mmCIF file of N, CA and C in Angstrom:
data_model
loop_
_atom_site.group_PDB
_atom_site.id
_atom_site.type_symbol
_atom_site.label_atom_id
_atom_site.label_comp_id
_atom_site.label_asym_id
_atom_site.label_seq_id
_atom_site.Cartn_x
_atom_site.Cartn_y
_atom_site.Cartn_z
ATOM 1 N N UNK A 1 -4.875 -3.956 -43.093
ATOM 2 C CA UNK A 1 -3.529 -3.437 -43.249
ATOM 3 C C UNK A 1 -2.582 -3.967 -42.175
ATOM 4 N N UNK A 2 -3.035 -3.967 -40.888
ATOM 5 C CA UNK A 2 -2.178 -4.406 -39.790
ATOM 6 C C UNK A 2 -1.928 -5.905 -39.863
ATOM 7 N N UNK A 3 -2.986 -6.696 -40.204
ATOM 8 C CA UNK A 3 -2.830 -8.149 -40.327
ATOM 9 C C UNK A 3 -1.863 -8.494 -41.453
ATOM 10 N N UNK A 4 -1.981 -7.778 -42.562
ATOM 11 C CA UNK A 4 -1.108 -8.039 -43.704
ATOM 12 C C UNK A 4 0.345 -7.754 -43.331
ATOM 13 N N UNK A 5 0.557 -6.647 -42.584
ATOM 14 C CA UNK A 5 1.910 -6.300 -42.178
ATOM 15 C C UNK A 5 2.467 -7.358 -41.226
ATOM 16 N N UNK A 6 1.622 -7.848 -40.295
ATOM 17 C CA UNK A 6 2.055 -8.896 -39.380
ATOM 18 C C UNK A 6 2.454 -10.154 -40.135
ATOM 19 N N UNK A 7 1.673 -10.529 -41.149
ATOM 20 C CA UNK A 7 1.995 -11.740 -41.897
ATOM 21 C C UNK A 7 3.274 -11.557 -42.707
ATOM 22 N N UNK A 8 3.514 -10.347 -43.219
ATOM 23 C CA UNK A 8 4.752 -10.074 -43.946
ATOM 24 C C UNK A 8 5.949 -10.162 -43.010
ATOM 25 N N UNK A 9 5.827 -9.584 -41.824
ATOM 26 C CA UNK A 9 6.907 -9.614 -40.844
ATOM 27 C C UNK A 9 7.178 -11.057 -40.422
ATOM 28 N N UNK A 10 6.119 -11.822 -40.167
ATOM 29 C CA UNK A 10 6.272 -13.220 -39.763
ATOM 30 C C UNK A 10 6.917 -14.039 -40.880
ATOM 31 N N UNK A 11 6.477 -13.831 -42.112
ATOM 32 C CA UNK A 11 7.060 -14.552 -43.258
ATOM 33 C C UNK A 11 8.537 -14.231 -43.402
ATOM 34 N N UNK A 12 8.873 -12.961 -43.276
ATOM 35 C CA UNK A 12 10.270 -12.538 -43.380
ATOM 36 C C UNK A 12 11.105 -13.183 -42.276
ATOM 37 N N UNK A 13 10.570 -13.224 -41.066
ATOM 38 C CA UNK A 13 11.264 -13.829 -39.945
ATOM 39 C C UNK A 13 11.514 -15.317 -40.191
ATOM 40 N N UNK A 14 10.506 -16.027 -40.703
ATOM 41 C CA UNK A 14 10.638 -17.459 -40.972
ATOM 42 C C UNK A 14 11.705 -17.708 -42.036
ATOM 43 N N UNK A 15 11.707 -16.904 -43.107
ATOM 44 C CA UNK A 15 12.701 -17.059 -44.165
ATOM 45 C C UNK A 15 14.104 -16.786 -43.613
ATOM 46 N N UNK A 16 14.246 -15.712 -42.852
ATOM 47 C CA UNK A 16 15.564 -15.394 -42.279
ATOM 48 C C UNK A 16 16.025 -16.483 -41.322
ATOM 49 N N UNK A 17 15.112 -17.036 -40.543
ATOM 50 C CA UNK A 17 15.448 -18.120 -39.625
ATOM 51 C C UNK A 17 15.892 -19.355 -40.406
ATOM 52 N N UNK A 18 15.181 -19.676 -41.475
ATOM 53 C CA UNK A 18 15.535 -20.843 -42.289
ATOM 54 C C UNK A 18 16.921 -20.670 -42.909
ATOM 55 N N UNK A 19 17.195 -19.465 -43.431
ATOM 56 C CA UNK A 19 18.514 -19.212 -44.024
ATOM 57 C C UNK A 19 19.588 -19.274 -42.950
ATOM 58 N N UNK A 20 19.304 -18.708 -41.771
ATOM 59 C CA UNK A 20 20.271 -18.725 -40.683
ATOM 60 C C UNK A 20 20.568 -20.158 -40.245
ATOM 61 N N UNK A 21 19.513 -20.978 -40.108
ATOM 62 C CA UNK A 21 19.720 -22.362 -39.717
ATOM 63 C C UNK A 21 20.440 -23.147 -40.800
ATOM 64 N N UNK A 22 20.184 -22.809 -42.059
ATOM 65 C CA UNK A 22 20.851 -23.531 -43.141
ATOM 66 C C UNK A 22 22.336 -23.183 -43.200
ATOM 67 N N UNK A 23 22.726 -22.021 -42.659
ATOM 68 C CA UNK A 23 24.136 -21.651 -42.624
ATOM 69 C C UNK A 23 24.839 -22.221 -41.394
ATOM 70 N N UNK A 24 24.103 -22.581 -40.384
ATOM 71 C CA UNK A 24 24.692 -23.029 -39.126
ATOM 72 C C UNK A 24 25.165 -24.472 -39.209
ATOM 73 N N UNK A 25 25.989 -24.886 -38.243
ATOM 74 C CA UNK A 25 26.459 -26.260 -38.165
ATOM 75 C C UNK A 25 25.337 -27.208 -37.755
ATOM 76 N N UNK A 26 24.206 -26.666 -37.469
ATOM 77 C CA UNK A 26 23.007 -27.398 -37.060
ATOM 78 C C UNK A 26 22.626 -28.488 -38.065
ATOM 79 N N UNK A 27 22.900 -28.264 -39.353
ATOM 80 C CA UNK A 27 22.498 -29.216 -40.393
ATOM 81 C C UNK A 27 23.130 -30.582 -40.185
ATOM 82 N N UNK A 28 24.358 -30.634 -39.668
ATOM 83 C CA UNK A 28 25.050 -31.918 -39.520
ATOM 84 C C UNK A 28 24.526 -32.726 -38.337
ATOM 85 N N UNK A 29 23.734 -32.110 -37.485
ATOM 86 C CA UNK A 29 23.105 -32.842 -36.390
ATOM 87 C C UNK A 29 22.263 -33.979 -36.953
ATOM 88 N N UNK A 30 21.711 -33.779 -38.137
ATOM 89 C CA UNK A 30 20.839 -34.761 -38.762
ATOM 90 C C UNK A 30 21.528 -35.544 -39.878
ATOM 91 N N UNK A 31 22.817 -35.319 -40.085
ATOM 92 C CA UNK A 31 23.572 -36.095 -41.064
ATOM 93 C C UNK A 31 23.733 -35.419 -42.412
ATOM 94 N N UNK A 32 24.440 -36.130 -43.292
ATOM 95 C CA UNK A 32 24.758 -35.599 -44.619
ATOM 96 C C UNK A 32 23.541 -35.251 -45.481
ATOM 97 N N UNK A 33 22.447 -36.040 -45.428
ATOM 98 C CA UNK A 33 21.303 -35.681 -46.279
ATOM 99 C C UNK A 33 20.749 -34.286 -45.964
ATOM 100 N N UNK A 34 20.695 -33.928 -44.694
ATOM 101 C CA UNK A 34 20.178 -32.601 -44.312
ATOM 102 C C UNK A 34 21.200 -31.528 -44.675
ATOM 103 N N UNK A 35 22.477 -31.845 -44.543
ATOM 104 C CA UNK A 35 23.526 -30.910 -44.964
ATOM 105 C C UNK A 35 23.395 -30.634 -46.458
ATOM 106 N N UNK A 36 23.261 -31.684 -47.250
ATOM 107 C CA UNK A 36 23.111 -31.531 -48.696
ATOM 108 C C UNK A 36 21.854 -30.740 -49.027
ATOM 109 N N UNK A 37 20.742 -31.046 -48.350
ATOM 110 C CA UNK A 37 19.493 -30.324 -48.605
ATOM 111 C C UNK A 37 19.646 -28.835 -48.291
ATOM 112 N N UNK A 38 20.330 -28.510 -47.196
ATOM 113 C CA UNK A 38 20.563 -27.107 -46.844
ATOM 114 C C UNK A 38 21.418 -26.400 -47.878
ATOM 115 N N UNK A 39 22.424 -27.115 -48.394
ATOM 116 C CA UNK A 39 23.290 -26.531 -49.418
ATOM 117 C C UNK A 39 22.510 -26.304 -50.716
ATOM 118 N N UNK A 40 21.656 -27.267 -51.068
ATOM 119 C CA UNK A 40 20.827 -27.122 -52.264
ATOM 120 C C UNK A 40 19.905 -25.920 -52.095
ATOM 121 N N UNK A 41 19.355 -25.732 -50.895
ATOM 122 C CA UNK A 41 18.503 -24.573 -50.603
ATOM 123 C C UNK A 41 19.267 -23.269 -50.838
ATOM 124 N N UNK A 42 20.572 -23.310 -50.600
ATOM 125 C CA UNK A 42 21.403 -22.127 -50.796
ATOM 126 C C UNK A 42 21.937 -22.007 -52.220
ATOM 127 N N UNK A 43 21.542 -22.962 -53.099
ATOM 128 C CA UNK A 43 21.921 -22.871 -54.501
ATOM 129 C C UNK A 43 23.172 -23.628 -54.888
ATOM 130 N N UNK A 44 23.684 -24.487 -54.011
ATOM 131 C CA UNK A 44 24.862 -25.303 -54.320
ATOM 132 C C UNK A 44 24.406 -26.717 -54.673
ATOM 133 N N UNK A 45 25.289 -27.503 -55.284
ATOM 134 C CA UNK A 45 24.872 -28.829 -55.742
ATOM 135 C C UNK A 45 24.829 -29.866 -54.626
ATOM 136 N N UNK A 46 25.661 -29.733 -53.592
ATOM 137 C CA UNK A 46 25.677 -30.737 -52.530
ATOM 138 C C UNK A 46 26.398 -30.192 -51.311
ATOM 139 N N UNK A 47 26.475 -31.034 -50.278
ATOM 140 C CA UNK A 47 27.202 -30.671 -49.068
ATOM 141 C C UNK A 47 27.624 -31.923 -48.326
ATOM 142 N N UNK A 48 28.633 -31.779 -47.463
ATOM 143 C CA UNK A 48 29.112 -32.923 -46.677
ATOM 144 C C UNK A 48 29.532 -32.428 -45.295
ATOM 145 N N UNK A 49 29.310 -33.260 -44.285
ATOM 146 C CA UNK A 49 29.669 -32.912 -42.912
ATOM 147 C C UNK A 49 31.085 -33.391 -42.607
ATOM 148 N N UNK A 50 31.846 -32.571 -41.865
ATOM 149 C CA UNK A 50 33.170 -33.017 -41.430
ATOM 150 C C UNK A 50 33.067 -33.599 -40.022
ATOM 151 N N UNK A 51 34.203 -34.013 -39.442
ATOM 152 C CA UNK A 51 34.208 -34.651 -38.120
ATOM 153 C C UNK A 51 33.784 -33.711 -36.999
ATOM 154 N N UNK A 52 33.911 -32.394 -37.207
ATOM 155 C CA UNK A 52 33.510 -31.427 -36.175
ATOM 156 C C UNK A 52 32.029 -31.061 -36.275
ATOM 157 N N UNK A 53 31.315 -31.644 -37.239
ATOM 158 C CA UNK A 53 29.891 -31.359 -37.387
ATOM 159 C C UNK A 53 29.597 -30.095 -38.180
ATOM 160 N N UNK A 54 30.553 -29.662 -38.983
ATOM 161 C CA UNK A 54 30.352 -28.480 -39.819
ATOM 162 C C UNK A 54 29.971 -28.933 -41.221
ATOM 163 N N UNK A 55 28.961 -28.311 -41.762
ATOM 164 C CA UNK A 55 28.502 -28.641 -43.108
ATOM 165 C C UNK A 55 29.266 -27.793 -44.114
ATOM 166 N N UNK A 56 29.887 -28.463 -45.085
ATOM 167 C CA UNK A 56 30.629 -27.767 -46.140
ATOM 168 C C UNK A 56 29.881 -27.949 -47.451
ATOM 169 N N UNK A 57 29.453 -26.843 -48.032
ATOM 170 C CA UNK A 57 28.745 -26.887 -49.313
ATOM 171 C C UNK A 57 29.747 -26.923 -50.460
ATOM 172 N N UNK A 58 29.335 -27.541 -51.548
ATOM 173 C CA UNK A 58 30.191 -27.594 -52.731
ATOM 174 C C UNK A 58 30.357 -26.198 -53.300
ATOM 175 N N UNK A 59 31.361 -26.034 -54.100
ATOM 176 C CA UNK A 59 31.606 -24.743 -54.750
ATOM 177 C C UNK A 59 30.779 -24.600 -56.022
ATOM 178 N N UNK A 60 30.209 -25.700 -56.473
ATOM 179 C CA UNK A 60 29.489 -25.698 -57.747
ATOM 180 C C UNK A 60 28.041 -25.265 -57.537
ATOM 181 N N UNK A 61 27.620 -24.242 -58.267
ATOM 182 C CA UNK A 61 26.240 -23.759 -58.178
ATOM 183 C C UNK A 61 25.318 -24.636 -59.019
ATOM 184 N N UNK A 62 24.055 -24.648 -58.644
ATOM 185 C CA UNK A 62 23.062 -25.425 -59.375
ATOM 186 C C UNK A 62 22.629 -24.637 -60.606
ATOM 187 N N UNK A 63 22.680 -25.292 -61.757
ATOM 188 C CA UNK A 63 22.175 -24.669 -62.974
ATOM 189 C C UNK A 63 20.731 -25.118 -63.169
ATOM 190 N N UNK A 64 20.038 -24.483 -64.070
ATOM 191 C CA UNK A 64 18.648 -24.837 -64.341
ATOM 192 C C UNK A 64 18.547 -26.282 -64.819
ATOM 193 N N UNK A 65 19.510 -26.730 -65.617
ATOM 194 C CA UNK A 65 19.468 -28.116 -66.107
ATOM 195 C C UNK A 65 19.679 -29.107 -64.966
ATOM 196 N N UNK A 66 20.535 -28.763 -63.971
ATOM 197 C CA UNK A 66 20.699 -29.628 -62.798
ATOM 198 C C UNK A 66 19.391 -29.744 -62.035
ATOM 199 N N UNK A 67 18.718 -28.605 -61.863
ATOM 200 C CA UNK A 67 17.469 -28.581 -61.121
ATOM 201 C C UNK A 67 16.394 -29.379 -61.844
ATOM 202 N N UNK A 68 16.309 -29.209 -63.173
ATOM 203 C CA UNK A 68 15.311 -29.941 -63.958
ATOM 204 C C UNK A 68 15.533 -31.445 -63.887
ATOM 205 N N UNK A 69 16.801 -31.858 -63.815
ATOM 206 C CA UNK A 69 17.089 -33.296 -63.757
ATOM 207 C C UNK A 69 16.643 -33.910 -62.432
ATOM 208 N N UNK A 70 16.506 -33.084 -61.391
ATOM 209 C CA UNK A 70 16.037 -33.588 -60.101
ATOM 210 C C UNK A 70 14.515 -33.749 -60.050
ATOM 211 N N UNK A 71 13.817 -33.036 -60.927
ATOM 212 C CA UNK A 71 12.360 -33.064 -60.924
ATOM 213 C C UNK A 71 11.837 -34.256 -61.714
ATOM 214 N N UNK A 72 10.763 -34.886 -61.224
ATOM 215 C CA UNK A 72 10.182 -35.994 -61.991
ATOM 216 C C UNK A 72 9.462 -35.460 -63.232
ATOM 217 N N UNK A 73 9.385 -36.283 -64.255
ATOM 218 C CA UNK A 73 8.690 -35.896 -65.472
ATOM 219 C C UNK A 73 7.184 -36.033 -65.270
ATOM 220 N N UNK A 74 6.425 -35.150 -65.904
ATOM 221 C CA UNK A 74 4.968 -35.272 -65.861
ATOM 222 C C UNK A 74 4.529 -36.561 -66.530
ATOM 223 N N UNK A 75 5.375 -37.109 -67.401
ATOM 224 C CA UNK A 75 5.039 -38.348 -68.106
ATOM 225 C C UNK A 75 5.064 -39.554 -67.166
ATOM 226 N N UNK A 76 5.752 -39.429 -66.020
ATOM 227 C CA UNK A 76 5.744 -40.518 -65.035
ATOM 228 C C UNK A 76 4.334 -40.734 -64.494
ATOM 229 N N UNK A 77 3.507 -39.716 -64.612
ATOM 230 C CA UNK A 77 2.127 -39.811 -64.121
ATOM 231 C C UNK A 77 1.150 -40.166 -65.241
ATOM 232 N N UNK A 78 1.673 -40.389 -66.442
ATOM 233 C CA UNK A 78 0.831 -40.840 -67.552
ATOM 234 C C UNK A 78 0.671 -39.802 -68.649
ATOM 235 N N UNK A 79 0.308 -40.295 -69.827
ATOM 236 C CA UNK A 79 0.107 -39.421 -70.994
ATOM 237 C C UNK A 79 -1.016 -38.419 -70.758
ATOM 238 N N UNK A 80 -2.086 -38.870 -70.089
ATOM 239 C CA UNK A 80 -3.223 -37.970 -69.869
ATOM 240 C C UNK A 80 -2.844 -36.824 -68.926
ATOM 241 N N UNK A 81 -1.929 -37.085 -67.980
ATOM 242 C CA UNK A 81 -1.478 -36.021 -67.075
ATOM 243 C C UNK A 81 -0.663 -34.993 -67.849
ATOM 244 N N UNK A 82 0.191 -35.479 -68.750
ATOM 245 C CA UNK A 82 0.978 -34.587 -69.604
ATOM 246 C C UNK A 82 0.046 -33.705 -70.430
ATOM 247 N N UNK A 83 -0.912 -34.330 -71.085
ATOM 248 C CA UNK A 83 -1.845 -33.576 -71.922
ATOM 249 C C UNK A 83 -2.657 -32.587 -71.087
ATOM 250 N N UNK A 84 -3.104 -33.018 -69.913
ATOM 251 C CA UNK A 84 -3.899 -32.147 -69.037
ATOM 252 C C UNK A 84 -3.130 -30.936 -68.556
ATOM 253 N N UNK A 85 -1.850 -31.109 -68.230
ATOM 254 C CA UNK A 85 -1.064 -29.960 -67.770
ATOM 255 C C UNK A 85 -0.793 -28.996 -68.925
ATOM 256 N N UNK A 86 -0.633 -29.532 -70.125
ATOM 257 C CA UNK A 86 -0.460 -28.644 -71.294
ATOM 258 C C UNK A 86 -1.749 -27.881 -71.567
ATOM 259 N N UNK A 87 -2.892 -28.571 -71.464
ATOM 260 C CA UNK A 87 -4.178 -27.905 -71.649
ATOM 261 C C UNK A 87 -4.377 -26.813 -70.604
ATOM 262 N N UNK A 88 -3.904 -27.058 -69.390
ATOM 263 C CA UNK A 88 -4.077 -26.089 -68.308
ATOM 264 C C UNK A 88 -3.345 -24.785 -68.578
ATOM 265 N N UNK A 89 -2.288 -24.840 -69.392
ATOM 266 C CA UNK A 89 -1.586 -23.594 -69.743
ATOM 267 C C UNK A 89 -2.008 -23.097 -71.123
ATOM 268 N N UNK A 90 -3.126 -23.663 -71.634
ATOM 269 C CA UNK A 90 -3.723 -23.163 -72.860
ATOM 270 C C UNK A 90 -3.204 -23.775 -74.147
ATOM 271 N N UNK A 91 -2.429 -24.844 -74.060
ATOM 272 C CA UNK A 91 -1.917 -25.492 -75.272
ATOM 273 C C UNK A 91 -2.897 -26.553 -75.740
ATOM 274 N N UNK A 92 -2.946 -26.806 -77.064
ATOM 275 C CA UNK A 92 -3.913 -27.748 -77.632
ATOM 276 C C UNK A 92 -3.718 -29.170 -77.137
ATOM 277 N N UNK A 93 -2.467 -29.615 -77.059
ATOM 278 C CA UNK A 93 -2.199 -30.985 -76.625
ATOM 279 C C UNK A 93 -0.797 -31.078 -76.053
ATOM 280 N N UNK A 94 -0.486 -32.231 -75.521
ATOM 281 C CA UNK A 94 0.849 -32.511 -75.010
ATOM 282 C C UNK A 94 1.148 -33.981 -75.207
ATOM 283 N N UNK A 95 2.386 -34.294 -75.557
ATOM 284 C CA UNK A 95 2.765 -35.696 -75.760
ATOM 285 C C UNK A 95 4.043 -36.000 -74.995
ATOM 286 N N UNK A 96 4.164 -37.261 -74.588
ATOM 287 C CA UNK A 96 5.372 -37.723 -73.928
ATOM 288 C C UNK A 96 6.329 -38.247 -74.994
ATOM 289 N N UNK A 97 7.556 -37.784 -74.939
ATOM 290 C CA UNK A 97 8.555 -38.260 -75.893
ATOM 291 C C UNK A 97 9.875 -38.468 -75.167
ATOM 292 N N UNK A 98 10.728 -39.276 -75.772
ATOM 293 C CA UNK A 98 12.024 -39.563 -75.186
ATOM 294 C C UNK A 98 12.994 -38.455 -75.581
ATOM 295 N N UNK A 99 13.493 -37.730 -74.575
ATOM 296 C CA UNK A 99 14.393 -36.612 -74.832
ATOM 297 C C UNK A 99 15.626 -36.780 -73.950
ATOM 298 N N UNK A 100 16.772 -36.895 -74.555
ATOM 299 C CA UNK A 100 18.034 -37.094 -73.827
ATOM 300 C C UNK A 100 17.980 -38.306 -72.900
ATOM 301 N N UNK A 101 17.336 -39.367 -73.365
ATOM 302 C CA UNK A 101 17.281 -40.615 -72.607
ATOM 303 C C UNK A 101 16.253 -40.643 -71.490
ATOM 304 N N UNK A 102 15.396 -39.631 -71.415
ATOM 305 C CA UNK A 102 14.366 -39.598 -70.372
ATOM 306 C C UNK A 102 13.039 -39.147 -70.982
ATOM 307 N N UNK A 103 11.942 -39.632 -70.402
ATOM 308 C CA UNK A 103 10.619 -39.211 -70.856
ATOM 309 C C UNK A 103 10.407 -37.748 -70.504
ATOM 310 N N UNK A 104 9.888 -36.996 -71.447
ATOM 311 C CA UNK A 104 9.639 -35.580 -71.216
ATOM 312 C C UNK A 104 8.318 -35.194 -71.864
ATOM 313 N N UNK A 105 7.558 -34.365 -71.184
ATOM 314 C CA UNK A 105 6.274 -33.898 -71.696
ATOM 315 C C UNK A 105 6.516 -32.662 -72.552
ATOM 316 N N UNK A 106 6.082 -32.732 -73.801
ATOM 317 C CA UNK A 106 6.233 -31.597 -74.711
ATOM 318 C C UNK A 106 4.854 -31.075 -75.083
ATOM 319 N N UNK A 107 4.624 -29.798 -74.783
ATOM 320 C CA UNK A 107 3.348 -29.167 -75.114
ATOM 321 C C UNK A 107 3.370 -28.659 -76.546
ATOM 322 N N UNK A 108 2.218 -28.742 -77.186
ATOM 323 C CA UNK A 108 2.043 -28.247 -78.551
ATOM 324 C C UNK A 108 2.304 -26.742 -78.579
ATOM 325 N N UNK A 109 2.847 -26.259 -79.684
ATOM 326 C CA UNK A 109 3.098 -24.822 -79.832
ATOM 327 C C UNK A 109 1.799 -24.048 -80.062
ATOM 328 N N UNK A 110 0.762 -24.752 -80.542
ATOM 329 C CA UNK A 110 -0.509 -24.111 -80.865
ATOM 330 C C UNK A 110 -1.346 -23.915 -79.598
ATOM 331 N N UNK A 111 -1.923 -22.733 -79.459
ATOM 332 C CA UNK A 111 -2.750 -22.429 -78.298
ATOM 333 C C UNK A 111 -4.218 -22.737 -78.598
ATOM 334 N N UNK A 112 -4.965 -23.068 -77.547
ATOM 335 C CA UNK A 112 -6.414 -23.210 -77.660
ATOM 336 C C UNK A 112 -7.010 -21.821 -77.822
ATOM 337 N N UNK A 113 -8.141 -21.745 -78.537
ATOM 338 C CA UNK A 113 -8.816 -20.446 -78.593
ATOM 339 C C UNK A 113 -9.473 -20.210 -77.233
ATOM 340 N N UNK A 114 -9.689 -18.965 -76.912
ATOM 341 C CA UNK A 114 -10.301 -18.630 -75.618
ATOM 342 C C UNK A 114 -11.686 -19.253 -75.502
ATOM 343 N N UNK A 115 -12.430 -19.283 -76.613
ATOM 344 C CA UNK A 115 -13.776 -19.859 -76.608
ATOM 345 C C UNK A 115 -13.731 -21.357 -76.346
ATOM 346 N N UNK A 116 -12.851 -22.067 -77.071
ATOM 347 C CA UNK A 116 -12.734 -23.515 -76.865
ATOM 348 C C UNK A 116 -12.347 -23.834 -75.432
ATOM 349 N N UNK A 117 -11.375 -23.083 -74.919
ATOM 350 C CA UNK A 117 -10.921 -23.328 -73.548
ATOM 351 C C UNK A 117 -12.045 -23.070 -72.549
ATOM 352 N N UNK A 118 -12.746 -21.963 -72.713
ATOM 353 C CA UNK A 118 -13.820 -21.603 -71.782
ATOM 354 C C UNK A 118 -14.961 -22.617 -71.819
ATOM 355 N N UNK A 119 -15.313 -23.088 -73.016
ATOM 356 C CA UNK A 119 -16.446 -24.008 -73.132
ATOM 357 C C UNK A 119 -16.100 -25.435 -72.718
ATOM 358 N N UNK A 120 -14.869 -25.855 -72.923
ATOM 359 C CA UNK A 120 -14.551 -27.267 -72.678
ATOM 360 C C UNK A 120 -13.622 -27.511 -71.500
ATOM 361 N N UNK A 121 -13.268 -26.484 -70.753
ATOM 362 C CA UNK A 121 -12.475 -26.702 -69.546
ATOM 363 C C UNK A 121 -13.286 -27.551 -68.565
ATOM 364 N N UNK A 122 -14.587 -27.369 -68.575
ATOM 365 C CA UNK A 122 -15.514 -28.214 -67.809
ATOM 366 C C UNK A 122 -16.639 -28.613 -68.761
ATOM 367 N N UNK A 123 -16.931 -29.886 -68.840
ATOM 368 C CA UNK A 123 -17.945 -30.409 -69.764
ATOM 369 C C UNK A 123 -19.305 -29.724 -69.566
ATOM 370 N N UNK A 124 -19.639 -29.419 -68.312
ATOM 371 C CA UNK A 124 -20.948 -28.823 -68.021
ATOM 372 C C UNK A 124 -21.097 -27.444 -68.669
ATOM 373 N N UNK A 125 -20.004 -26.706 -68.833
ATOM 374 C CA UNK A 125 -20.077 -25.377 -69.446
ATOM 375 C C UNK A 125 -20.528 -25.486 -70.900
ATOM 376 N N UNK A 126 -20.004 -26.459 -71.607
ATOM 377 C CA UNK A 126 -20.394 -26.694 -73.004
ATOM 378 C C UNK A 126 -21.876 -27.049 -73.070
ATOM 379 N N UNK A 127 -22.299 -27.943 -72.196
ATOM 380 C CA UNK A 127 -23.688 -28.389 -72.180
ATOM 381 C C UNK A 127 -24.627 -27.205 -71.924
ATOM 382 N N UNK A 128 -24.290 -26.379 -70.940
ATOM 383 C CA UNK A 128 -25.130 -25.217 -70.612
ATOM 384 C C UNK A 128 -25.158 -24.204 -71.748
ATOM 385 N N UNK A 129 -24.020 -23.997 -72.429
ATOM 386 C CA UNK A 129 -23.968 -23.075 -73.548
ATOM 387 C C UNK A 129 -24.859 -23.567 -74.696
ATOM 388 N N UNK A 130 -24.811 -24.860 -74.976
ATOM 389 C CA UNK A 130 -25.649 -25.422 -76.044
ATOM 390 C C UNK A 130 -27.131 -25.300 -75.677
ATOM 391 N N UNK A 131 -27.463 -25.552 -74.418
ATOM 392 C CA UNK A 131 -28.855 -25.445 -73.982
ATOM 393 C C UNK A 131 -29.325 -23.987 -74.066
ATOM 394 N N UNK A 132 -28.441 -23.043 -73.763
ATOM 395 C CA UNK A 132 -28.799 -21.627 -73.854
ATOM 396 C C UNK A 132 -29.040 -21.211 -75.306
ATOM 397 N N UNK A 133 -28.444 -21.969 -76.244
ATOM 398 C CA UNK A 133 -28.621 -21.691 -77.670
ATOM 399 C C UNK A 133 -29.710 -22.559 -78.296
ATOM 400 N N UNK A 134 -30.591 -23.130 -77.448
ATOM 401 C CA UNK A 134 -31.757 -23.851 -77.940
ATOM 402 C C UNK A 134 -31.551 -25.324 -78.248
ATOM 403 N N UNK A 135 -30.397 -25.865 -77.937
ATOM 404 C CA UNK A 135 -30.154 -27.288 -78.186
ATOM 405 C C UNK A 135 -30.467 -28.084 -76.926
ATOM 406 N N UNK A 136 -30.722 -29.367 -77.085
ATOM 407 C CA UNK A 136 -31.079 -30.216 -75.947
ATOM 408 C C UNK A 136 -29.888 -30.435 -75.019
ATOM 409 N N UNK A 137 -28.720 -30.624 -75.582
ATOM 410 C CA UNK A 137 -27.521 -30.862 -74.777
ATOM 411 C C UNK A 137 -26.289 -30.521 -75.600
ATOM 412 N N UNK A 138 -25.136 -30.699 -75.025
ATOM 413 C CA UNK A 138 -23.879 -30.460 -75.731
ATOM 414 C C UNK A 138 -22.760 -31.204 -75.044
ATOM 415 N N UNK A 139 -21.749 -31.560 -75.810
ATOM 416 C CA UNK A 139 -20.593 -32.213 -75.217
ATOM 417 C C UNK A 139 -19.344 -31.829 -76.003
ATOM 418 N N UNK A 140 -18.210 -31.926 -75.333
ATOM 419 C CA UNK A 140 -16.936 -31.576 -75.959
ATOM 420 C C UNK A 140 -16.380 -32.788 -76.684
ATOM 421 N N UNK A 141 -15.933 -32.546 -77.890
ATOM 422 C CA UNK A 141 -15.201 -33.563 -78.648
ATOM 423 C C UNK A 141 -13.783 -33.012 -78.737
ATOM 424 N N UNK A 142 -12.937 -33.468 -77.833
ATOM 425 C CA UNK A 142 -11.626 -32.853 -77.679
ATOM 426 C C UNK A 142 -11.826 -31.472 -77.088
ATOM 427 N N UNK A 143 -11.475 -30.427 -77.869
ATOM 428 C CA UNK A 143 -11.668 -29.062 -77.396
ATOM 429 C C UNK A 143 -12.709 -28.313 -78.216
ATOM 430 N N UNK A 144 -13.545 -29.062 -78.942
ATOM 431 C CA UNK A 144 -14.634 -28.456 -79.716
ATOM 432 C C UNK A 144 -15.947 -28.773 -79.045
ATOM 433 N N UNK A 145 -16.741 -27.745 -78.785
ATOM 434 C CA UNK A 145 -18.036 -27.927 -78.144
ATOM 435 C C UNK A 145 -19.085 -28.160 -79.216
#
């Protein structure tokens, strides 16, 4: 109980310190990129330093679409990465497609059954299940054991 409370207090202190530093003129000590990063942390789209070293954040707030455009697509890491991340959230498959001029990973609307997911999330689980049912071995063909 006491350790947990200490970690909560420490976490709160770190967050408050980060917010306090992001509001201070301290950001311009490191130039416009740090000013912009601090403003983004506060939910604004950008920031710029003036001659006195004060960071001025834009008036425009970040929308979800702005934030998504900053993130790399899972398809940049390959089709198998897209499919694997969709499988990890229980979807049957995932494909990379061109959406609004950029590659985007789209997960299938169909979910894996709990049995298929449990047996084929790791190949060895399928093999052990088949052996427990009197078979010599087993392997996954896609998501079917």
